[in-house]
Amino acid sequence: MDVDRLLRHNARPMLQLADFVRWRRHPLFRVLAMTDRVVVQATPTAESDAAAAVKRVAPSVRAMIFLHLHEGLSLVQVASELRVQESTMKTRLREITGLESGILRYAAERANQISDNQADALMSRAAARSRRRGWGRYLVNLASAVTLALLVIATGIVLQLQLHLFQARAPGETSAGPLPPIPNEVVNLITASGDSGLVIPFRLHAADFLAPRSQSIVAPGIALRLTPALDCSVTTVSLVDPVSQKDVRPEVALPGCIDTPVILPDGTVLLDQALSQTANYFRSGTHAIRYDWRTGRIIRQYPNLALPLNGGLVSKDGTIVYTLDLFSPNTTVALTDLASGAQIAHVPVVLADSGGGGGLALSADQRTLFVNEGYQLASFDARSGSAGPVVRFGDDNIGAGSAHRWWLPTLTEAQAALDASRGLAVDPRGRWVAAVGFNDPQLRGIWLIGTSSRFHLIRRFYQSAALTALAFSLDGGVLYALDTTGLIIFDPETGRTVKRFTYTAAVGAYGIAGVHAP
């Protein structure tokens, strides 16, 4: 038997003891989640008090400490992640009151001392010392090490089973197989700070942010910027560099207050025009225009089409625009033919409050329009507006097929949510639709619906009430989500978390304006 190889093989379990929860690879979590190697100095200091506090608490409490103190999750979010009561969280965290900063300093210092190669180095030195001290001592040390390794492995298995009971998985969430790689892509984040017309690109591989740039890019190196006058007498239309915001073409003045740009496939832009302050303020009496930025002219008026503040969705061929006015008391989905200006369909929908309802998306083949109503995913024929299958959200419905359209008569008027149209994402390969559920314990989280053969509910995962946006990667291999903690990457196949980015700029984001290659 190759003793050195056996020792090296078991060195990692001896150091880690238990390999649990999705944050297990974080250096700080290695300290806060392990039950050994917590070093307490004999001389009382702030660091020794912190170390003693870490050593005293159970592994489950250390997971709470890591998520709450280091990751910055609220008590409600940590309770949701670990599937424990919030009152239990508060009771457990009282054990470390006053030691929070010391614990983080101590954990950071200890984490810096743990490397991936440390286990091999320790085992190599131990084996070398044993050979120098003679075969008798070597065999004693060897037997002790093998016994300890077996004991630690058994302990790790027990801890894994205990954790499985402690942190029950959401319905349909599995852990089989390796996680997908992080794509080499850029996610454009919409933030509440700064200019509303700008997005902040985030590079996943480099884990850093690029300079803010315009959201309404009409051509390579050219972006549209709208500056309406306070009295709505005129709007200055500028064509600028997307990053520097410097003019690249002469400005054009158009009458009225103009906003809500929707870029069409041919490069022209749909804009909503209000000819008075009153019309602009109440969003009443506005109408859409089609603007050609290359000539600086309005080329068409749409008197029967008004673009809501949350914008519109355009078919890939540019013939139909889909709108859902979240600010109307009678919420409807409108289909408008852009060639004739005629309204194709006007379909009433019921949105289950804010939180994710109101999302519009087209299937990969452009034949089906999906509407996220917060409590169910409705579908319509993308050309005629005819109602199609409906998939109701609910753990009892996982695996069930689609149902006929139904309504909730007890629901009151839908409450609009900013950027709610982004609570829906369609897999580019046509396998799934992901939707954010209404902020209710029975509905919140991400619902994955299969669309390959028939509409059916596959799973529900990440049952957070703070979700604001979803988007699939370019190949559909991973799902991007935004909540109040930042940007999260999920494996849609299993519902597991691949990576969480908690940078300040990502935490302040509330929408995803697109995904593209670097």
Short mmCIF file of C-alpha atoms in Angstrom, two decimals:
data_model
loop_
_atom_site.label_atom_id
_atom_site.label_comp_id
_atom_site.label_asym_id
_atom_site.label_seq_id
_atom_site.Cartn_x
_atom_site.Cartn_y
_atom_site.Cartn_z
CA MET A 1 0.00 0.00 0.00
CA ASP A 2 1.31 3.49 -0.94
CA VAL A 3 1.17 5.17 2.48
CA ASP A 4 2.17 8.67 1.29
CA ARG A 5 -0.54 8.60 -1.38
CA LEU A 6 -3.13 7.51 1.20
CA LEU A 7 -2.12 10.33 3.53
CA ARG A 8 -2.19 12.90 0.76
CA HIS A 9 -5.56 11.65 -0.43
CA ASN A 10 -7.06 12.15 3.02
CA ALA A 11 -5.24 15.37 3.92
CA ARG A 12 -7.98 17.60 2.56
CA PRO A 13 -10.80 15.92 4.52
CA MET A 14 -8.59 16.11 7.64
CA LEU A 15 -8.28 19.88 7.26
CA GLN A 16 -11.79 20.66 6.09
CA LEU A 17 -13.80 18.07 8.06
CA ALA A 18 -16.96 18.91 6.19
CA ASP A 19 -17.48 20.18 2.67
CA PHE A 20 -20.87 21.80 2.85
CA VAL A 21 -23.12 24.57 1.51
CA ARG A 22 -22.51 26.54 -1.62
CA TRP A 23 -20.03 28.96 -0.01
CA ARG A 24 -17.67 26.15 1.09
CA ARG A 25 -14.85 27.23 -1.23
CA HIS A 26 -14.62 30.75 0.17
CA PRO A 27 -11.42 31.12 2.31
CA LEU A 28 -13.29 32.81 5.15
CA PHE A 29 -15.90 30.09 5.16
CA ARG A 30 -13.18 27.47 5.52
CA VAL A 31 -12.47 28.99 8.93
CA LEU A 32 -15.99 29.89 10.01
CA ALA A 33 -17.48 26.56 8.89
CA MET A 34 -14.79 24.18 10.23
CA THR A 35 -14.81 22.65 13.67
CA ASP A 36 -11.04 22.31 14.07
CA ARG A 37 -7.92 24.45 13.61
CA VAL A 38 -9.46 27.39 15.53
CA VAL A 39 -6.41 28.80 17.30
CA VAL A 40 -7.00 30.51 20.68
CA GLN A 41 -4.00 32.34 22.17
CA ALA A 42 -3.33 31.95 25.89
CA THR A 43 -3.03 35.71 26.43
CA PRO A 44 -6.49 37.34 26.42
CA THR A 45 -6.85 39.71 23.45
CA ALA A 46 -9.65 40.85 21.18
CA GLU A 47 -8.48 38.29 18.63
CA SER A 48 -8.40 35.48 21.18
CA ASP A 49 -11.92 36.37 22.32
CA ALA A 50 -13.07 36.25 18.71
CA ALA A 51 -11.32 32.91 18.16
CA ALA A 52 -12.90 31.52 21.30
CA ALA A 53 -16.30 32.68 20.10
CA VAL A 54 -15.78 30.95 16.75
CA LYS A 55 -14.65 27.75 18.44
CA ARG A 56 -17.60 27.80 20.83
CA VAL A 57 -20.43 27.99 18.28
CA ALA A 58 -21.83 25.12 16.22
CA PRO A 59 -21.05 24.77 12.48
CA SER A 60 -24.59 25.83 11.56
CA VAL A 61 -24.13 29.07 13.52
CA ARG A 62 -20.80 29.65 11.79
CA ALA A 63 -22.63 29.44 8.47
CA MET A 64 -24.98 32.15 9.76
CA ILE A 65 -22.01 34.28 10.83
CA PHE A 66 -20.39 33.97 7.41
CA LEU A 67 -23.53 34.83 5.44
CA HIS A 68 -24.64 37.65 7.73
CA LEU A 69 -21.35 39.35 8.60
CA HIS A 70 -19.14 38.67 5.58
CA GLU A 71 -21.60 38.22 2.71
CA GLY A 72 -23.85 41.00 4.04
CA LEU A 73 -27.14 39.09 3.75
CA SER A 74 -29.99 40.28 5.96
CA LEU A 75 -31.38 38.06 8.70
CA VAL A 76 -34.42 37.33 6.55
CA GLN A 77 -32.25 36.32 3.59
CA VAL A 78 -29.96 34.12 5.73
CA ALA A 79 -32.97 32.45 7.30
CA SER A 80 -34.34 31.76 3.82
CA GLU A 81 -31.00 30.40 2.56
CA LEU A 82 -30.45 28.06 5.53
CA ARG A 83 -34.14 27.18 5.96
CA VAL A 84 -34.32 28.23 9.61
CA GLN A 85 -36.62 30.50 11.58
CA GLU A 86 -35.61 34.16 11.82
CA SER A 87 -36.14 34.03 15.60
CA THR A 88 -33.63 31.16 15.78
CA MET A 89 -31.17 33.29 13.80
CA LYS A 90 -31.45 36.17 16.26
CA THR A 91 -31.01 33.87 19.26
CA ARG A 92 -27.91 32.22 17.80
CA LEU A 93 -26.27 35.48 16.75
CA ARG A 94 -26.66 36.92 20.25
CA GLU A 95 -23.83 34.55 21.21
CA ILE A 96 -21.35 36.72 19.33
CA THR A 97 -22.72 40.17 20.21
CA GLY A 98 -19.86 42.69 20.35
CA LEU A 99 -17.36 40.35 18.68
CA GLU A 100 -18.48 40.72 15.06
CA SER A 101 -15.55 42.80 13.78
CA GLY A 102 -13.04 40.74 15.75
CA ILE A 103 -14.42 37.51 14.30
CA LEU A 104 -14.07 38.79 10.75
CA ARG A 105 -10.49 39.96 11.39
CA TYR A 106 -9.57 36.65 12.97
CA ALA A 107 -11.23 34.63 10.20
CA ALA A 108 -9.46 36.69 7.52
CA GLU A 109 -6.07 36.11 9.16
CA ARG A 110 -6.72 32.37 9.48
CA ALA A 111 -8.04 32.11 5.93
CA ASN A 112 -4.82 33.61 4.58
CA GLN A 113 -2.93 30.78 6.26
CA ILE A 114 -4.87 28.04 4.45
CA SER A 115 -3.87 27.23 0.90
CA ASP A 116 -4.74 24.42 -1.46
CA ASN A 117 -1.22 23.01 -1.15
CA GLN A 118 -1.03 23.22 2.64
CA ALA A 119 -2.36 19.71 3.23
CA ASP A 120 0.22 18.06 0.97
CA ALA A 121 3.04 20.06 2.55
CA LEU A 122 1.98 19.13 6.07
CA MET A 123 1.70 15.44 5.20
CA SER A 124 5.06 15.43 3.44
CA ARG A 125 6.79 16.99 6.44
CA ALA A 126 5.04 14.59 8.82
CA ALA A 127 6.11 11.56 6.78
CA ALA A 128 9.71 12.84 6.53
CA ARG A 129 9.93 13.38 10.31
CA SER A 130 8.54 9.90 10.90
CA ARG A 131 11.22 8.29 8.72
CA ARG A 132 13.97 10.17 10.56
CA ARG A 133 12.71 9.04 13.95
CA GLY A 134 12.78 5.34 13.10
CA TRP A 135 10.43 2.68 11.90
CA GLY A 136 8.74 2.14 15.25
CA ARG A 137 7.72 5.78 15.61
CA TYR A 138 6.86 5.89 11.93
CA LEU A 139 4.44 3.00 12.22
CA VAL A 140 2.83 4.53 15.31
CA ASN A 141 2.38 7.85 13.52
CA LEU A 142 1.15 6.09 10.42
CA ALA A 143 -1.47 4.10 12.32
CA SER A 144 -2.58 7.24 14.12
CA ALA A 145 -2.83 9.23 10.89
CA VAL A 146 -4.81 6.52 9.08
CA THR A 147 -7.15 6.13 12.06
CA LEU A 148 -7.65 9.90 12.25
CA ALA A 149 -8.26 10.09 8.51
CA LEU A 150 -10.92 7.39 8.66
CA LEU A 151 -12.51 9.06 11.68
CA VAL A 152 -12.56 12.44 9.93
CA ILE A 153 -14.04 10.97 6.76
CA ALA A 154 -16.78 9.30 8.80
CA THR A 155 -17.39 12.55 10.66
CA GLY A 156 -17.66 14.43 7.39
CA ILE A 157 -20.27 11.97 6.12
CA VAL A 158 -22.29 12.40 9.31
CA LEU A 159 -22.04 16.20 9.03
CA GLN A 160 -23.18 16.04 5.43
CA LEU A 161 -26.23 14.02 6.43
CA GLN A 162 -26.98 16.39 9.30
CA LEU A 163 -26.65 19.38 7.01
CA HIS A 164 -28.97 17.75 4.50
CA LEU A 165 -31.60 17.64 7.23
CA PHE A 166 -30.74 21.12 8.43
CA GLN A 167 -30.79 22.72 4.98
CA ALA A 168 -33.48 20.96 2.97
CA ARG A 169 -33.27 21.52 -0.75
CA ALA A 170 -36.00 23.25 -2.68
CA PRO A 171 -38.28 21.01 -4.77
CA GLY A 172 -36.49 19.79 -7.86
CA GLU A 173 -33.06 21.07 -6.77
CA THR A 174 -30.36 18.45 -7.21
CA SER A 175 -26.63 18.29 -6.62
CA ALA A 176 -25.62 15.65 -9.14
CA GLY A 177 -22.78 16.35 -11.53
CA PRO A 178 -20.30 19.21 -11.87
CA LEU A 179 -21.41 22.81 -12.04
CA PRO A 180 -21.28 24.54 -15.44
CA PRO A 181 -18.36 26.94 -16.03
CA ILE A 182 -18.79 30.69 -15.67
CA PRO A 183 -19.28 32.05 -19.21
CA ASN A 184 -16.86 34.57 -20.67
CA GLU A 185 -19.62 37.16 -21.07
CA VAL A 186 -20.54 40.71 -20.10
CA VAL A 187 -23.79 41.42 -18.22
CA ASN A 188 -25.13 44.98 -18.52
CA LEU A 189 -26.59 46.08 -15.19
CA ILE A 190 -29.18 48.82 -14.72
CA THR A 191 -28.61 50.75 -11.50
CA ALA A 192 -30.69 53.22 -9.54
CA SER A 193 -27.80 55.66 -9.23
CA GLY A 194 -26.56 58.04 -11.91
CA ASP A 195 -28.05 58.56 -15.36
CA SER A 196 -31.03 56.28 -16.02
CA GLY A 197 -29.98 56.00 -19.65
CA LEU A 198 -26.67 54.34 -18.74
CA VAL A 199 -25.81 50.74 -17.89
CA ILE A 200 -22.77 49.33 -16.09
CA PRO A 201 -21.15 46.39 -17.94
CA PHE A 202 -19.85 43.64 -15.64
CA ARG A 203 -17.23 41.21 -16.97
CA LEU A 204 -17.78 37.79 -15.42
CA HIS A 205 -14.35 36.24 -16.02
CA ALA A 206 -12.44 39.29 -14.79
CA ALA A 207 -15.06 40.00 -12.09
CA ASP A 208 -14.79 43.74 -12.72
CA PHE A 209 -16.81 46.61 -14.11
CA LEU A 210 -16.27 48.54 -17.31
CA ALA A 211 -17.04 52.23 -17.67
CA PRO A 212 -20.77 53.07 -17.75
CA ARG A 213 -22.20 53.30 -21.24
CA SER A 214 -25.45 54.18 -22.97
CA GLN A 215 -28.28 51.70 -22.97
CA SER A 216 -29.80 52.89 -26.26
CA ILE A 217 -27.03 52.00 -28.73
CA VAL A 218 -28.39 52.32 -32.27
CA ALA A 219 -25.18 51.43 -34.15
CA PRO A 220 -21.58 50.54 -33.27
CA GLY A 221 -20.10 53.59 -31.54
CA ILE A 222 -23.38 55.56 -31.67
CA ALA A 223 -25.96 55.92 -28.89
CA LEU A 224 -29.20 57.86 -28.62
CA ARG A 225 -29.63 60.45 -25.82
CA LEU A 226 -32.89 62.32 -25.19
CA THR A 227 -33.04 65.62 -23.28
CA PRO A 228 -36.61 67.00 -22.98
CA ALA A 229 -37.26 70.59 -21.90
CA LEU A 230 -38.99 71.12 -18.56
CA ASP A 231 -42.07 72.60 -20.22
CA CYS A 232 -42.24 69.78 -22.82
CA SER A 233 -41.88 72.29 -25.65
CA VAL A 234 -38.99 70.45 -27.29
CA THR A 235 -36.69 67.44 -26.87
CA THR A 236 -33.05 67.52 -27.94
CA VAL A 237 -32.04 64.29 -29.66
CA SER A 238 -28.29 63.71 -29.46
CA LEU A 239 -26.16 61.02 -31.05
CA VAL A 240 -23.21 60.40 -28.76
CA ASP A 241 -20.33 58.05 -28.12
CA PRO A 242 -21.72 55.31 -25.81
CA VAL A 243 -18.87 55.68 -23.27
CA SER A 244 -17.59 59.27 -23.44
CA GLN A 245 -21.08 60.71 -24.10
CA LYS A 246 -19.54 63.18 -26.55
CA ASP A 247 -21.55 64.18 -29.61
CA VAL A 248 -20.68 62.30 -32.78
CA ARG A 249 -23.37 63.93 -34.96
CA PRO A 250 -25.31 67.20 -34.88
CA GLU A 251 -28.22 67.50 -32.48
CA VAL A 252 -31.86 67.45 -33.66
CA ALA A 253 -34.82 69.15 -31.92
CA LEU A 254 -38.19 67.37 -31.90
CA PRO A 255 -41.44 68.85 -30.52
CA GLY A 256 -42.82 67.71 -27.14
CA CYS A 257 -41.47 65.45 -24.41
CA ILE A 258 -39.98 62.34 -25.98
CA ASP A 259 -38.84 59.25 -24.06
CA THR A 260 -38.99 55.42 -23.84
CA PRO A 261 -36.78 54.50 -26.83
CA VAL A 262 -37.37 51.04 -28.33
CA ILE A 263 -34.78 50.16 -30.97
CA LEU A 264 -36.11 48.29 -34.01
CA PRO A 265 -34.17 45.70 -36.07
CA ASP A 266 -33.80 48.10 -39.04
CA GLY A 267 -32.06 50.70 -36.83
CA THR A 268 -34.99 53.08 -36.50
CA VAL A 269 -36.35 53.88 -33.04
CA LEU A 270 -39.84 53.89 -31.57
CA LEU A 271 -40.33 56.84 -29.20
CA ASP A 272 -43.25 57.97 -27.05
CA GLN A 273 -44.23 61.61 -27.63
CA ALA A 274 -46.24 63.87 -25.29
CA LEU A 275 -47.09 67.32 -26.59
CA SER A 276 -47.84 68.86 -23.17
CA GLN A 277 -46.65 68.64 -19.57
CA THR A 278 -50.01 67.29 -18.49
CA ALA A 279 -49.98 64.49 -21.06
CA ASN A 280 -46.42 63.59 -20.14
CA TYR A 281 -47.11 63.60 -16.38
CA PHE A 282 -50.30 61.53 -16.50
CA ARG A 283 -49.18 59.41 -19.48
CA SER A 284 -52.48 60.25 -21.12
CA GLY A 285 -52.85 61.35 -24.74
CA THR A 286 -49.32 60.33 -25.72
CA HIS A 287 -48.57 58.49 -28.94
CA ALA A 288 -45.65 56.70 -30.56
CA ILE A 289 -43.46 57.96 -33.37
CA ARG A 290 -40.87 56.19 -35.48
CA TYR A 291 -37.60 58.11 -35.74
CA ASP A 292 -34.75 57.58 -38.20
CA TRP A 293 -31.60 58.86 -36.49
CA ARG A 294 -29.61 58.63 -39.74
CA THR A 295 -31.74 61.32 -41.40
CA GLY A 296 -32.92 63.08 -38.22
CA ARG A 297 -36.58 62.78 -39.25
CA ILE A 298 -39.82 61.30 -37.93
CA ILE A 299 -40.85 58.78 -40.57
CA ARG A 300 -44.15 57.56 -39.10
CA GLN A 301 -46.77 58.45 -36.48
CA TYR A 302 -48.73 55.83 -34.51
CA PRO A 303 -51.80 57.61 -33.07
CA ASN A 304 -53.21 54.35 -31.64
CA LEU A 305 -49.99 53.24 -29.94
CA ALA A 306 -48.59 54.59 -26.68
CA LEU A 307 -45.38 53.20 -25.20
CA PRO A 308 -45.61 52.65 -21.43
CA LEU A 309 -42.78 53.68 -19.11
CA ASN A 310 -41.57 50.08 -18.92
CA GLY A 311 -41.08 50.07 -22.71
CA GLY A 312 -42.06 47.45 -25.25
CA LEU A 313 -40.94 44.20 -26.82
CA VAL A 314 -40.37 43.94 -30.59
CA SER A 315 -40.47 40.79 -32.70
CA LYS A 316 -37.20 39.79 -34.31
CA ASP A 317 -38.48 40.70 -37.78
CA GLY A 318 -39.58 44.14 -36.54
CA THR A 319 -43.22 43.77 -37.61
CA ILE A 320 -45.00 43.63 -34.23
CA VAL A 321 -44.50 45.51 -30.97
CA TYR A 322 -45.85 44.06 -27.71
CA THR A 323 -46.67 46.38 -24.81
CA LEU A 324 -47.92 45.84 -21.26
CA ASP A 325 -48.80 49.00 -19.38
CA LEU A 326 -48.05 48.26 -15.74
CA PHE A 327 -49.39 51.68 -14.72
CA SER A 328 -52.87 51.21 -16.13
CA PRO A 329 -55.80 50.23 -13.84
CA ASN A 330 -56.91 47.76 -16.51
CA THR A 331 -53.74 45.83 -17.30
CA THR A 332 -53.65 44.58 -20.86
CA VAL A 333 -51.18 43.20 -23.38
CA ALA A 334 -51.38 45.00 -26.72
CA LEU A 335 -50.09 43.67 -30.06
CA THR A 336 -49.56 46.37 -32.70
CA ASP A 337 -48.65 45.90 -36.37
CA LEU A 338 -45.83 48.38 -37.09
CA ALA A 339 -46.38 48.28 -40.84
CA SER A 340 -50.00 49.42 -40.76
CA GLY A 341 -50.24 50.83 -37.24
CA ALA A 342 -53.31 48.67 -36.58
CA GLN A 343 -53.86 46.96 -33.26
CA ILE A 344 -53.84 43.17 -33.70
CA ALA A 345 -55.05 42.22 -30.22
CA HIS A 346 -55.79 43.74 -26.83
CA VAL A 347 -55.64 41.00 -24.17
CA PRO A 348 -56.49 41.62 -20.48
CA VAL A 349 -54.19 40.03 -17.91
CA VAL A 350 -54.12 39.90 -14.11
CA LEU A 351 -50.82 40.55 -12.37
CA ALA A 352 -50.35 39.17 -8.88
CA ASP A 353 -48.97 42.36 -7.36
CA SER A 354 -45.36 43.47 -7.81
CA GLY A 355 -42.30 41.27 -7.52
CA GLY A 356 -42.02 39.74 -10.96
CA GLY A 357 -45.40 40.05 -12.61
CA GLY A 358 -45.50 41.94 -15.88
CA GLY A 359 -42.64 40.26 -17.70
CA LEU A 360 -42.92 39.90 -21.48
CA ALA A 361 -40.75 37.57 -23.58
CA LEU A 362 -40.86 35.81 -26.93
CA SER A 363 -39.98 32.17 -27.44
CA ALA A 364 -36.79 31.33 -29.30
CA ASP A 365 -38.79 30.56 -32.46
CA GLN A 366 -40.78 33.83 -32.12
CA ARG A 367 -44.11 31.97 -32.26
CA THR A 368 -45.17 32.30 -28.61
CA LEU A 369 -45.49 35.33 -26.35
CA PHE A 370 -44.96 34.63 -22.65
CA VAL A 371 -46.39 36.81 -19.89
CA ASN A 372 -45.29 36.40 -16.28
CA GLU A 373 -48.35 37.12 -14.17
CA GLY A 374 -46.51 36.48 -10.91
CA TYR A 375 -48.61 33.45 -9.96
CA GLN A 376 -48.54 31.72 -13.35
CA LEU A 377 -46.90 31.84 -16.77
CA ALA A 378 -49.41 32.64 -19.51
CA SER A 379 -48.74 32.13 -23.21
CA PHE A 380 -50.27 33.62 -26.36
CA ASP A 381 -49.90 33.17 -30.08
CA ALA A 382 -47.32 35.83 -30.99
CA ARG A 383 -49.10 36.72 -34.26
CA SER A 384 -52.77 36.70 -33.30
CA GLY A 385 -52.78 37.11 -29.51
CA SER A 386 -54.89 33.97 -29.03
CA ALA A 387 -54.57 32.53 -25.52
CA GLY A 388 -52.44 29.41 -25.21
CA PRO A 389 -51.44 27.07 -22.37
CA VAL A 390 -50.95 28.38 -18.83
CA VAL A 391 -48.57 26.95 -16.22
CA ARG A 392 -49.52 27.74 -12.64
CA PHE A 393 -46.74 28.23 -10.10
CA GLY A 394 -46.89 25.95 -7.09
CA ASP A 395 -44.84 23.13 -5.60
CA ASP A 396 -47.79 20.77 -6.08
CA ASN A 397 -47.71 21.47 -9.82
CA ILE A 398 -44.07 20.51 -10.41
CA GLY A 399 -44.02 17.90 -13.14
CA ALA A 400 -47.63 18.65 -14.15
CA GLY A 401 -48.56 19.83 -17.61
CA SER A 402 -50.19 23.07 -18.69
CA ALA A 403 -53.69 24.12 -17.73
CA HIS A 404 -56.38 26.18 -19.43
CA ARG A 405 -56.43 29.88 -18.71
CA TRP A 406 -57.80 30.80 -15.26
CA TRP A 407 -58.18 33.95 -13.15
CA LEU A 408 -57.90 34.94 -9.51
CA PRO A 409 -61.08 36.88 -8.73
CA THR A 410 -59.82 37.86 -5.27
CA LEU A 411 -56.87 39.83 -6.70
CA THR A 412 -57.19 43.60 -6.72
CA GLU A 413 -55.64 46.04 -9.17
CA ALA A 414 -52.04 45.13 -10.01
CA GLN A 415 -49.39 47.30 -8.42
CA ALA A 416 -46.75 48.36 -10.89
CA ALA A 417 -43.07 47.68 -10.19
CA LEU A 418 -40.22 49.47 -11.90
CA ASP A 419 -38.55 47.32 -14.51
CA ALA A 420 -40.92 44.43 -13.77
CA SER A 421 -40.77 43.43 -17.42
CA ARG A 422 -37.37 41.90 -16.73
CA GLY A 423 -38.68 39.25 -14.30
CA LEU A 424 -38.77 36.75 -17.18
CA ALA A 425 -36.11 35.03 -19.30
CA VAL A 426 -36.23 32.57 -22.21
CA ASP A 427 -33.53 30.00 -22.89
CA PRO A 428 -31.97 30.77 -26.32
CA ARG A 429 -32.06 27.04 -27.13
CA GLY A 430 -35.81 26.84 -26.51
CA ARG A 431 -35.73 24.43 -23.56
CA TRP A 432 -36.92 26.57 -20.66
CA VAL A 433 -38.57 29.75 -19.48
CA ALA A 434 -37.49 31.17 -16.10
CA ALA A 435 -39.86 33.45 -14.20
CA VAL A 436 -39.78 35.33 -10.88
CA GLY A 437 -42.77 34.55 -8.68
CA PHE A 438 -44.95 36.97 -6.73
CA ASN A 439 -43.58 38.00 -3.32
CA ASP A 440 -45.43 35.39 -1.29
CA PRO A 441 -43.98 32.39 0.62
CA GLN A 442 -45.81 30.01 -1.70
CA LEU A 443 -44.77 31.76 -4.91
CA ARG A 444 -41.50 33.65 -4.39
CA GLY A 445 -38.32 32.47 -6.04
CA ILE A 446 -37.38 31.33 -9.55
CA TRP A 447 -39.71 28.98 -11.41
CA LEU A 448 -38.30 26.97 -14.31
CA ILE A 449 -40.80 25.87 -16.97
CA GLY A 450 -39.98 23.35 -19.66
CA THR A 451 -41.05 24.23 -23.21
CA SER A 452 -39.33 21.64 -25.40
CA SER A 453 -42.40 19.42 -25.95
CA ARG A 454 -45.19 20.65 -23.67
CA PHE A 455 -45.32 23.40 -21.07
CA HIS A 456 -44.62 21.91 -17.64
CA LEU A 457 -43.22 23.12 -14.35
CA ILE A 458 -39.77 21.64 -13.71
CA ARG A 459 -38.55 23.17 -10.46
CA ARG A 460 -38.55 26.07 -8.08
CA PHE A 461 -35.29 27.32 -6.59
CA TYR A 462 -33.71 30.27 -4.78
CA GLN A 463 -36.85 31.18 -2.88
CA SER A 464 -35.86 34.79 -2.25
CA ALA A 465 -38.27 37.71 -2.00
CA ALA A 466 -35.63 40.14 -3.29
CA LEU A 467 -35.32 39.00 -6.92
CA THR A 468 -35.61 41.75 -9.53
CA ALA A 469 -34.27 40.46 -12.87
CA LEU A 470 -33.38 37.34 -14.85
CA ALA A 471 -31.41 36.62 -18.03
CA PHE A 472 -29.93 33.52 -19.63
CA SER A 473 -26.38 33.32 -20.89
CA LEU A 474 -25.87 33.41 -24.65
CA ASP A 475 -25.81 29.60 -24.89
CA GLY A 476 -28.46 29.05 -22.20
CA GLY A 477 -25.97 27.16 -20.03
CA VAL A 478 -26.46 29.35 -16.94
CA LEU A 479 -29.10 31.74 -15.60
CA TYR A 480 -28.23 35.21 -14.29
CA ALA A 481 -30.35 36.72 -11.51
CA LEU A 482 -30.31 39.97 -9.58
CA ASP A 483 -31.45 40.48 -6.01
CA THR A 484 -30.54 42.94 -3.27
CA THR A 485 -27.29 41.05 -2.56
CA GLY A 486 -25.89 41.33 -6.09
CA LEU A 487 -25.55 39.25 -9.24
CA ILE A 488 -25.97 35.47 -8.94
CA ILE A 489 -25.24 32.75 -11.50
CA PHE A 490 -27.39 29.60 -11.35
CA ASP A 491 -27.22 26.21 -13.00
CA PRO A 492 -30.74 25.84 -14.47
CA GLU A 493 -30.27 22.08 -14.79
CA THR A 494 -30.08 21.63 -11.01
CA GLY A 495 -31.02 24.97 -9.42
CA ARG A 496 -27.60 25.22 -7.72
CA THR A 497 -25.65 28.44 -7.31
CA VAL A 498 -22.53 28.64 -9.49
CA LYS A 499 -21.25 32.03 -8.30
CA ARG A 500 -22.41 35.07 -6.35
CA PHE A 501 -20.97 38.55 -7.04
CA THR A 502 -21.62 40.97 -4.17
CA TYR A 503 -19.76 44.07 -5.37
CA THR A 504 -21.20 47.45 -4.44
CA ALA A 505 -22.21 48.34 -7.99
CA ALA A 506 -23.88 44.94 -8.45
CA VAL A 507 -25.76 45.29 -5.15
CA GLY A 508 -27.28 48.56 -6.33
CA ALA A 509 -28.47 47.11 -9.65
CA TYR A 510 -32.12 46.27 -10.25
CA GLY A 511 -32.21 45.24 -13.91
CA ILE A 512 -30.29 43.41 -16.64
CA ALA A 513 -30.19 45.29 -19.94
CA GLY A 514 -28.61 42.50 -21.94
CA VAL A 515 -25.81 39.95 -22.17
CA HIS A 516 -23.07 39.98 -24.79
CA ALA A 517 -19.62 38.61 -25.57
CA PRO A 518 -16.62 40.66 -24.31
#
